[in-house]
Coordinates of C-alpha atoms in Angstrom, one line a residue:
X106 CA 0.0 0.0 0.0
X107 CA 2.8 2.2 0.4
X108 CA 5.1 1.6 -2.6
X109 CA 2.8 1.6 -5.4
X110 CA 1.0 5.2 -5.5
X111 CA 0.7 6.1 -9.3
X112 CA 0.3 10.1 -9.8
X113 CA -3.3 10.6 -11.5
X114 CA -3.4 14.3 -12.2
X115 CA -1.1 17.5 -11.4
X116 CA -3.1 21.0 -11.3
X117 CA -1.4 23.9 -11.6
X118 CA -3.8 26.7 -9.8
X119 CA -3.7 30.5 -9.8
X120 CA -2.1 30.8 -6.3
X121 CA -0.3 29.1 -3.1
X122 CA -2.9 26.3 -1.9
X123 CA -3.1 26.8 2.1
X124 CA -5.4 24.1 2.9
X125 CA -6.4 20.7 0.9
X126 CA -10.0 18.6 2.2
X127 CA -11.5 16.0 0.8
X128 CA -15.3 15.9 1.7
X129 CA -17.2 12.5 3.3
X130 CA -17.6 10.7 0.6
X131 CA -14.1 11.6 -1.4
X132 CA -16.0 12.3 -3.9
X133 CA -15.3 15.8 -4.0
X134 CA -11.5 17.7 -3.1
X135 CA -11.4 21.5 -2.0
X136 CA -8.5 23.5 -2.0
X137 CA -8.1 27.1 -0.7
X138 CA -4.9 29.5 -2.2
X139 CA -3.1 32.8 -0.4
X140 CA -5.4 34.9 -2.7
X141 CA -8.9 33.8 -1.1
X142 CA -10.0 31.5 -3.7
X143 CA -11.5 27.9 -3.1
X144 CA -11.4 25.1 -5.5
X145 CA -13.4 22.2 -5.6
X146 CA -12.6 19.1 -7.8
X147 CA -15.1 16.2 -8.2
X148 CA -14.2 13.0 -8.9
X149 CA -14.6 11.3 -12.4
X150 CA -17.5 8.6 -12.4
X151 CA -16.1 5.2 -13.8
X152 CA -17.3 4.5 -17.5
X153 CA -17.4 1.0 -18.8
X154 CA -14.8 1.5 -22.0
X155 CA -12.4 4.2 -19.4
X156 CA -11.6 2.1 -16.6
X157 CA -8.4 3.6 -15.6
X158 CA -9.9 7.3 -16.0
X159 CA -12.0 6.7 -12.3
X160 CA -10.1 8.7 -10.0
X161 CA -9.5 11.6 -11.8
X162 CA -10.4 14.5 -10.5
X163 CA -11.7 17.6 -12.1
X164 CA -12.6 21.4 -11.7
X165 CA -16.1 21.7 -10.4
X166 CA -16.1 24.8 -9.1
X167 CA -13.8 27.9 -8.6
X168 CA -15.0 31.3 -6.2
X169 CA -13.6 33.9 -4.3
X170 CA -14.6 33.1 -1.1
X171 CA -12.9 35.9 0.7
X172 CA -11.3 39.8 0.0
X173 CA -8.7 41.3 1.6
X174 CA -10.2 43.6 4.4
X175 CA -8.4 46.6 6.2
X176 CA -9.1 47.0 10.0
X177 CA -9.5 50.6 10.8
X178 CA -9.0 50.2 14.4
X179 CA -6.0 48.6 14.6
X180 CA -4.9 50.1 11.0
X181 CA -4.1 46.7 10.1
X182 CA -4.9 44.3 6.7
X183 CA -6.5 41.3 7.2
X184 CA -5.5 38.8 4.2
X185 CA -7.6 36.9 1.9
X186 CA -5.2 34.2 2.7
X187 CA -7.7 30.8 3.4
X188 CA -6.6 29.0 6.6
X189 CA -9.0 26.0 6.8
X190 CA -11.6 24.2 5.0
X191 CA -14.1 21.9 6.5
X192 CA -16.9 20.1 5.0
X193 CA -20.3 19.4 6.4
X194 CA -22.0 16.1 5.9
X195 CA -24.6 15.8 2.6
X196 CA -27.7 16.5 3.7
X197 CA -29.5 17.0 0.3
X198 CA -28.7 17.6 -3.3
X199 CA -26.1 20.7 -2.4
X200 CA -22.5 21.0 -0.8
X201 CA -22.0 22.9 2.3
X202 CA -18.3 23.9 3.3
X203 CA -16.9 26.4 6.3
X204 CA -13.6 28.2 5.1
X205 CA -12.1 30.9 7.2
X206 CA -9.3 33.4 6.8
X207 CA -7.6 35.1 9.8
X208 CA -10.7 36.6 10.8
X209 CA -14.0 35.8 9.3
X210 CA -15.5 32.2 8.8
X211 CA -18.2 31.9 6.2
X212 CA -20.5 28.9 5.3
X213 CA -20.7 28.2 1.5
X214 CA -23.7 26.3 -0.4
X215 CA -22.4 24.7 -3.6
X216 CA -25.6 23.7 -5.9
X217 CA -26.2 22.7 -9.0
X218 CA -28.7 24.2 -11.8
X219 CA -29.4 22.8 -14.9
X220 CA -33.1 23.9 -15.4
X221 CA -34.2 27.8 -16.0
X222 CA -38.2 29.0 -15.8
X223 CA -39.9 30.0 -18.7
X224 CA -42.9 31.3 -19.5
X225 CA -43.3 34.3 -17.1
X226 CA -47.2 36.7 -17.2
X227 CA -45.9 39.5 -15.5
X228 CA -42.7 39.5 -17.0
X229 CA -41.2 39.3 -20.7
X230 CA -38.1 36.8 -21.8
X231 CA -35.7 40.0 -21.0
X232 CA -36.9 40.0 -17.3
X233 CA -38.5 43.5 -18.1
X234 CA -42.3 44.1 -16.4
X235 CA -45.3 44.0 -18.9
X236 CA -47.6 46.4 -18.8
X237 CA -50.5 44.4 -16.8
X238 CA -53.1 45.5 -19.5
X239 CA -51.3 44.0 -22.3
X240 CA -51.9 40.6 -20.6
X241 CA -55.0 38.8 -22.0
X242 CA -54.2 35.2 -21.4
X243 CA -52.7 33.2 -18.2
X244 CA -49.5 31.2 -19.0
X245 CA -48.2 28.6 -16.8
X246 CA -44.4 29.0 -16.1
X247 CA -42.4 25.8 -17.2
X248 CA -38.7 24.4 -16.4
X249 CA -36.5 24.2 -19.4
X250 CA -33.3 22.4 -19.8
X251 CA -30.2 24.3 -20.0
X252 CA -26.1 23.8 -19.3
X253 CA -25.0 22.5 -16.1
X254 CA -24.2 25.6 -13.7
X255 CA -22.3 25.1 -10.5
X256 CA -23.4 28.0 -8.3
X257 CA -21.4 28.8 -4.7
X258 CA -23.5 31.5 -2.6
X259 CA -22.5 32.4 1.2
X260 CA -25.2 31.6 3.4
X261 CA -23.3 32.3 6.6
X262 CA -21.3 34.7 8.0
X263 CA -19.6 34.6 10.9
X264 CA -17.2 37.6 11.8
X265 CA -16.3 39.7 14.3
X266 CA -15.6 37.3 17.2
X267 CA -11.5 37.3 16.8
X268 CA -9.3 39.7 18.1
X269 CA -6.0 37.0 17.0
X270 CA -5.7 34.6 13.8
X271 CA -8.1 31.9 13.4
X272 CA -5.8 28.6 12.8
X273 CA -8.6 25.9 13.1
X274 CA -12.3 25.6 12.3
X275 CA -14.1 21.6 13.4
X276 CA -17.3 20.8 13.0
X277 CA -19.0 19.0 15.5
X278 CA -20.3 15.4 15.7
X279 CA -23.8 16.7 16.2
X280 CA -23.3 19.0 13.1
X281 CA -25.6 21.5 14.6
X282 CA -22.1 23.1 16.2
X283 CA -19.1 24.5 15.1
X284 CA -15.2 25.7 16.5
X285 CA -12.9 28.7 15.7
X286 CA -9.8 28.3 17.2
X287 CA -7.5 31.3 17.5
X288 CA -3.6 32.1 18.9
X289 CA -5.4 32.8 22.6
X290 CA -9.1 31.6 22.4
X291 CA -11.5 29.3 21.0
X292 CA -15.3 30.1 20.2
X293 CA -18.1 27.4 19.7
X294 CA -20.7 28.4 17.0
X295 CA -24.2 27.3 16.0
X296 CA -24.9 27.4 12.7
X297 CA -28.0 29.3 12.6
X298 CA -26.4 31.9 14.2
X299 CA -24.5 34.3 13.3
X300 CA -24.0 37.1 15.6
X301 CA -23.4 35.1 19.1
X302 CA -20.6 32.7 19.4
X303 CA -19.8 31.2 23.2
X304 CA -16.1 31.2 24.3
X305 CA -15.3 28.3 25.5
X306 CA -11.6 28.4 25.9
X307 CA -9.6 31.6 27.0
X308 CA -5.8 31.4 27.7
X309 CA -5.4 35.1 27.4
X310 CA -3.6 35.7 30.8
X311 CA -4.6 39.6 32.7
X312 CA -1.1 40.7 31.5
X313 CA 0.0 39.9 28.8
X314 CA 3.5 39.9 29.6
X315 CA 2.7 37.1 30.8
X316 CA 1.9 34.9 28.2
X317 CA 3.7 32.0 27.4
X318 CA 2.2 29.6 24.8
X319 CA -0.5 29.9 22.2
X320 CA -3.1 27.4 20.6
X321 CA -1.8 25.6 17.2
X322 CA -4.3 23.2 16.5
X323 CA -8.2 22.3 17.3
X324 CA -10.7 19.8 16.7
X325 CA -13.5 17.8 17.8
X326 CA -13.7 14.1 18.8
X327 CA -15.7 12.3 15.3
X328 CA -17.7 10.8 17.5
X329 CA -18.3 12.7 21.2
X330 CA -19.9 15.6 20.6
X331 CA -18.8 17.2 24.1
X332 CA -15.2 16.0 23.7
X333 CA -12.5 18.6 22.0
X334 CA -8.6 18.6 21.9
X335 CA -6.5 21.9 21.5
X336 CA -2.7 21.5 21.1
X337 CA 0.3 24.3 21.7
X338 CA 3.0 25.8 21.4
X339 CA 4.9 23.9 24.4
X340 CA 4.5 20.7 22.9
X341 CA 1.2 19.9 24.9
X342 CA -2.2 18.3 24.2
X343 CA -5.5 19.4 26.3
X344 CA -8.5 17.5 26.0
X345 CA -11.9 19.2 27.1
X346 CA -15.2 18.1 28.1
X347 CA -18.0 20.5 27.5
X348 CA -20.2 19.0 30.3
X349 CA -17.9 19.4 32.8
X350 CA -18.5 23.1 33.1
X351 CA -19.7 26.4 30.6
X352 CA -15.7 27.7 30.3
X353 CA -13.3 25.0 29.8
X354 CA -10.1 26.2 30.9
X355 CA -10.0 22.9 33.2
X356 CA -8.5 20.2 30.6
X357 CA -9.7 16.7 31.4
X358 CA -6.6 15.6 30.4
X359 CA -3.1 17.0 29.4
X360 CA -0.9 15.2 27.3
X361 CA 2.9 16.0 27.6
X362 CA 6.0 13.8 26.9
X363 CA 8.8 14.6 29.5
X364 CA 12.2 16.4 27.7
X365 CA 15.1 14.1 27.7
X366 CA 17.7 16.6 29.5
X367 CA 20.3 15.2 27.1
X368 CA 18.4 16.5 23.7
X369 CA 17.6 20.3 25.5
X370 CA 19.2 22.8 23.3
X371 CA 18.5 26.4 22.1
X372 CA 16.1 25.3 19.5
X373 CA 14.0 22.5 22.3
X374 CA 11.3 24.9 22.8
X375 CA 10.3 26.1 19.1
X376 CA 10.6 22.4 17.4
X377 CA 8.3 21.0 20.0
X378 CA 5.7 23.5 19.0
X379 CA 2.7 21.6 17.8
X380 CA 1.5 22.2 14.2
X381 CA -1.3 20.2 13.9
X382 CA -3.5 17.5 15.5
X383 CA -5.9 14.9 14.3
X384 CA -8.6 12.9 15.8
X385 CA -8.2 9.4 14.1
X386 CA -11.6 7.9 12.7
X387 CA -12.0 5.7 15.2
X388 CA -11.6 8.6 17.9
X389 CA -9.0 6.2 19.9
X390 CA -6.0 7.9 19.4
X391 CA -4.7 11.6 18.3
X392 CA -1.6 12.6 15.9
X393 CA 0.0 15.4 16.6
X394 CA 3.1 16.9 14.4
X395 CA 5.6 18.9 15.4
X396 CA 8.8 20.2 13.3
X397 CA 10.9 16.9 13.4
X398 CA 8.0 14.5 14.2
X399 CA 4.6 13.0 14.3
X400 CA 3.5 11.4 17.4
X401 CA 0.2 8.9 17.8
X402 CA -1.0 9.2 21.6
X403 CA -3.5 7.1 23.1
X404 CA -6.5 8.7 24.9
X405 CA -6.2 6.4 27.9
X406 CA -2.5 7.0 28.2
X407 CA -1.3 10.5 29.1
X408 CA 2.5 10.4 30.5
X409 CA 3.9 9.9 26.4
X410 CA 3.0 8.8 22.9
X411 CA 2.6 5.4 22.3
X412 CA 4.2 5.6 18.7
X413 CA 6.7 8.3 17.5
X414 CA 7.9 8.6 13.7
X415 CA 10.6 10.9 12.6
X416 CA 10.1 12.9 9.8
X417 CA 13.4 14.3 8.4
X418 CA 15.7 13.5 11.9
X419 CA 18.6 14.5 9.2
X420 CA 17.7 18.0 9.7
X421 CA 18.6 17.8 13.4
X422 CA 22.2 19.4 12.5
X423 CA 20.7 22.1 10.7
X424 CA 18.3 23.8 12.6
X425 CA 20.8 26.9 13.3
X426 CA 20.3 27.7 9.1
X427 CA 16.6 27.0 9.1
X428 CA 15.7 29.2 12.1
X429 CA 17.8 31.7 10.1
X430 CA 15.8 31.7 7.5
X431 CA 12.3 31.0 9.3
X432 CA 12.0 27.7 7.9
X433 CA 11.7 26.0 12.1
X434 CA 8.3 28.1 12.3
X435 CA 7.3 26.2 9.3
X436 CA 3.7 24.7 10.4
X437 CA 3.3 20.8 8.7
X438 CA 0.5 19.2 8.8
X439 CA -0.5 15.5 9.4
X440 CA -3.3 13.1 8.0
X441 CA -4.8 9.9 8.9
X442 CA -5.9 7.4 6.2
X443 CA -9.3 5.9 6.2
X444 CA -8.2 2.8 8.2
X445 CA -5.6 4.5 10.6
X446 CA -3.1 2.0 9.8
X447 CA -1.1 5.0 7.5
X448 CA 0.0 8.3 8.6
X449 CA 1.4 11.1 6.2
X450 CA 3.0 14.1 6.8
X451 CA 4.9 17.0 4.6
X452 CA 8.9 17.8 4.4
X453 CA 10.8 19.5 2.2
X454 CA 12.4 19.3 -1.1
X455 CA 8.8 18.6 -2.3
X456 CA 9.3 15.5 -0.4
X457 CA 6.3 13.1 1.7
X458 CA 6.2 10.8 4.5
X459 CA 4.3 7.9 4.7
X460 CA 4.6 5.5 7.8
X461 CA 2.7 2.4 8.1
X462 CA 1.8 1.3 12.0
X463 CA 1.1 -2.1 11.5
X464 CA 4.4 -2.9 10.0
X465 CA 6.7 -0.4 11.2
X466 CA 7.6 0.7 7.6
X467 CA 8.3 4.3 5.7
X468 CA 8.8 5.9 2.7
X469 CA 9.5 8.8 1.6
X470 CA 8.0 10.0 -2.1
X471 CA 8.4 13.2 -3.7
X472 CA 5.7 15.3 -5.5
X473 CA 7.7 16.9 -8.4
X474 CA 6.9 17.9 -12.4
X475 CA 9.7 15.7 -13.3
X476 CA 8.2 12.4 -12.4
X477 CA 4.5 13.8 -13.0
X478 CA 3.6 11.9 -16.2
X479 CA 0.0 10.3 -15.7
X480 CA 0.3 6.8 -14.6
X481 CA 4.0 6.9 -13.3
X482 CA 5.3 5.0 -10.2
X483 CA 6.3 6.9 -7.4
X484 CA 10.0 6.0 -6.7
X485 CA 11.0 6.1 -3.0
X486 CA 13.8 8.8 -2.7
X487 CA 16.4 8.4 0.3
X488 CA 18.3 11.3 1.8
X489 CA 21.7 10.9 2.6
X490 CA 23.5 11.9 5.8
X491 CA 27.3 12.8 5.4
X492 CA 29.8 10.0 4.2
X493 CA 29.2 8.5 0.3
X494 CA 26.0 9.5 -1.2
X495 CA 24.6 6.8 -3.5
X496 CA 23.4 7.5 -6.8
X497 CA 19.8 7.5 -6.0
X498 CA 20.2 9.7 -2.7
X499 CA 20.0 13.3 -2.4
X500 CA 22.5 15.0 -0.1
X501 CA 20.9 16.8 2.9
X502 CA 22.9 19.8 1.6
X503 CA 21.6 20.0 -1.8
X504 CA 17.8 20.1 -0.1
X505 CA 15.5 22.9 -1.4
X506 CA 13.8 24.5 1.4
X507 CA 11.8 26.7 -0.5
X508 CA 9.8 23.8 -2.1
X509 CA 7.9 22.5 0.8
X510 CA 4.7 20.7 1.3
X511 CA 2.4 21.9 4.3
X512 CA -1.0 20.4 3.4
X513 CA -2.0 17.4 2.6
X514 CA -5.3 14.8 2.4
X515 CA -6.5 11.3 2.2
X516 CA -9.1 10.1 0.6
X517 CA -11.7 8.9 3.4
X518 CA -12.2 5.5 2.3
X519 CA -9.9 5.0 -0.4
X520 CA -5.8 5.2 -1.0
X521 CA -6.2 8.2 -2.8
X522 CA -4.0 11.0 -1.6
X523 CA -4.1 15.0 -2.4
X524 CA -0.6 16.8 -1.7
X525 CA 0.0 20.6 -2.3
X526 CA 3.2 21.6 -3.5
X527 CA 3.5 25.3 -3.2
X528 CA 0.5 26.2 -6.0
X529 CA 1.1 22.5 -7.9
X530 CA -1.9 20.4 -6.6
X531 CA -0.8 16.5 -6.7
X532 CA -3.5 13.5 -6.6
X533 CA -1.7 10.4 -6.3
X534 CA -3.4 6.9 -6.3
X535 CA -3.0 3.0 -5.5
X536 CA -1.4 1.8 -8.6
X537 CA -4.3 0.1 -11.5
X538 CA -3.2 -2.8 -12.6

């Protein structure tokens, strides 16, 4: 399951993709760029004389979902930049997704139209009023056919209830309920309303001179409505139960693995800052990732993670350069597949992780135009540390930092796997014989 991913498409968008989701079903793929745009891709059906063409995914819609805005009060611009994209469950015939940038989250209907009314009595085929006395006979209005339009329209808006950036939006199990997550607070919403959210985490201390951490990460349990993680930047993990009381700045649990004296240096505190966390599926167990690696904890077991993977431990010996040139405060995320047996998680050098639990093994792949022709086998690429380098290995030094690759998703049932390489979006899949 690991070695054989075959690349299906490459999709080159207008701007830097910030976030990648696939929806419940997989069948369709947003992505979300620096300049406010979302793009959604659906999924190819399977045709009886096309067997290999299933998978494919293709444009279904593209809209500017947010502007930039200028705060007068603070005198500062908020970025059309989209943080996050979460899908909600299919209720009926349209597509609802949440996408927030630093400030404002909005709730976006996607529906199709492929019927226009006809036929009008109090108005002519232009749209233009008649003159009521010209109308002598009663017509009744029928549905014609027409092209396939894919129409996005905000229903919701939800501003004004942020004074720092919003890094996470989760929606709830119950799917009535929603959480923004920013550096200091997080705020649960319902979805019917717009104008009222309820705080129901506050780290901000009285001074803030004070202050010594910041949330990363959010999200809700899959299936525990009242249950919520939040991870920071010290390297720790709070869970939350809503019943327990209205403000819940009393974790249930805290998750923190003890420093091993003999690894502390200057750099300790900033690569233990946690970028991201994920509930798996099954709501057992929660990833975390954090600059040099991803960590699976177990819910019942608090004192350290029950799995640890390193990501690119090569880079160990170069963290002086990359916090030199901001790469450390780099924020990677992590996903689950649909079985949580396989983890993946970004590097650099265009480069992906996979790990597999069950057997212990990893690979490393690499999203790249080169070895983008449709159909191609992946080949695992090894980086080598000092001494010879083999032919197939890349030195650590010959790296490009610039290329990196934040975001990624997996296919919720299926091994199909989006990756975002700067504004190249990759789909790779299990090989087709």
């Amino acid at each position: 399951k690991l070695r054989h991913h075959s690349i299906t498409t490459v999709t080159l968008l207008p701007d830097i993709i910030s976030t990648v989701e696939f929806n419940h079903t997989g069948e369709l793929l947003a992505t979300g760029d620096k300049g406010g745009r979302v793009v959604i891709f659906q999924r190819e059906q399977e045709s009886k004389n096309q067997i290999h063409r299933r998978g494919e995914y293709n444009v279904y819609s593209t809209f500017q979902s947010h502007e930039p805005e200028f705060d007068y009060l603070k005198s500062l611009e908020i970025e059309e930049k989209i943080n996050k994209i979460r899908w909600l469950p299919q209720q009926n015939a349209a597509y609802f997704l949440l996408s927030t940038n630093d400030k404002t989250v909005k709730l976006w209907k996607v529906s199709e139209r492929d019927k226009r009314p006809e036929g009008y009595n109090l108005k002519d085929e232009e749209g233009r009023l008649r003159d009521p006395a010209t109308i002598t006979t009663l017509r009744v209005p029928v549905l014609r056919p027409m092209d396939l339009m894919v129409e996005a329209t905000p229903r919701r808006v939800f501003a004004n209830a942020h004074t720092y950036h919003i890094n996470s939006i989760s929606v709830n199990s119950d799917y009535e309920t929603y959480m923004s997550a920013d550096d200091l607070r997080i705020n649960l919403w319902n979805f019917e309303i717009t104008n009222q959210s309820f705080n129901i985490v506050d780290i901000k201390p009285a001074n803030m001179e004070e202050l010594t951490e910041v949330i990363t990460a959010a999200e809700f349990h899959p299936h525990h409505c009242n249950t919520f993680v939040y991870s920071s930047s010290k390297g720790t993990i709070r869970l939350c139960d809503m019943r327990a009381s209205a403000l819940c700045d009393r974790h249930t649990k805290f998750f923190e693995e003890p420093e091993d004296p003999s690894n502390r240096s200057f750099f300790s505190e900033i690569i233990s800052s946690i970028s991201d966390v994920k509930f798996s599926h099954s709501g057992r167990y929660i990833m975390t990732r954090d600059y040099l690696t991803v960590k699976v904890w177990d819910l019942n077991m608090e004192n350290r993670p029950i799995e640890t993977y390193q990501v690119h431990d090569y880079l160990r010996s170069k963290l002086c350069s990359l916090y030199e040139n901001d790469c450390i405060f780099d924020k990677f995320e992590c996903v689950w597949n649909g079985s949580d047996s396989v983890i993946m998680t970004g590097s650099y050098n265009n480069f992906f992780r996979m790990f597999d639990r069950n057997t212990k093994r990893d690979v490393t792949l690499e999203a790249s135009r080169e070895n983008s022709k449709p159909r191609a086998i992946l080949k695992p690429r090894k980086v080598c540390v000092g001494g010879k380098r083999r032919k197939d290995e890349i030195s650590v030094d010959s790296l490009d930092f610039s290329k990196k690759i934040l975001h990624t998703a997996w296919h919720p049932s299926e091994n199909i796997i989006a990756v975002a390489a700067t504004n190249n979006l990759y789909i790779f899949q299990d090989k087709v014989n």
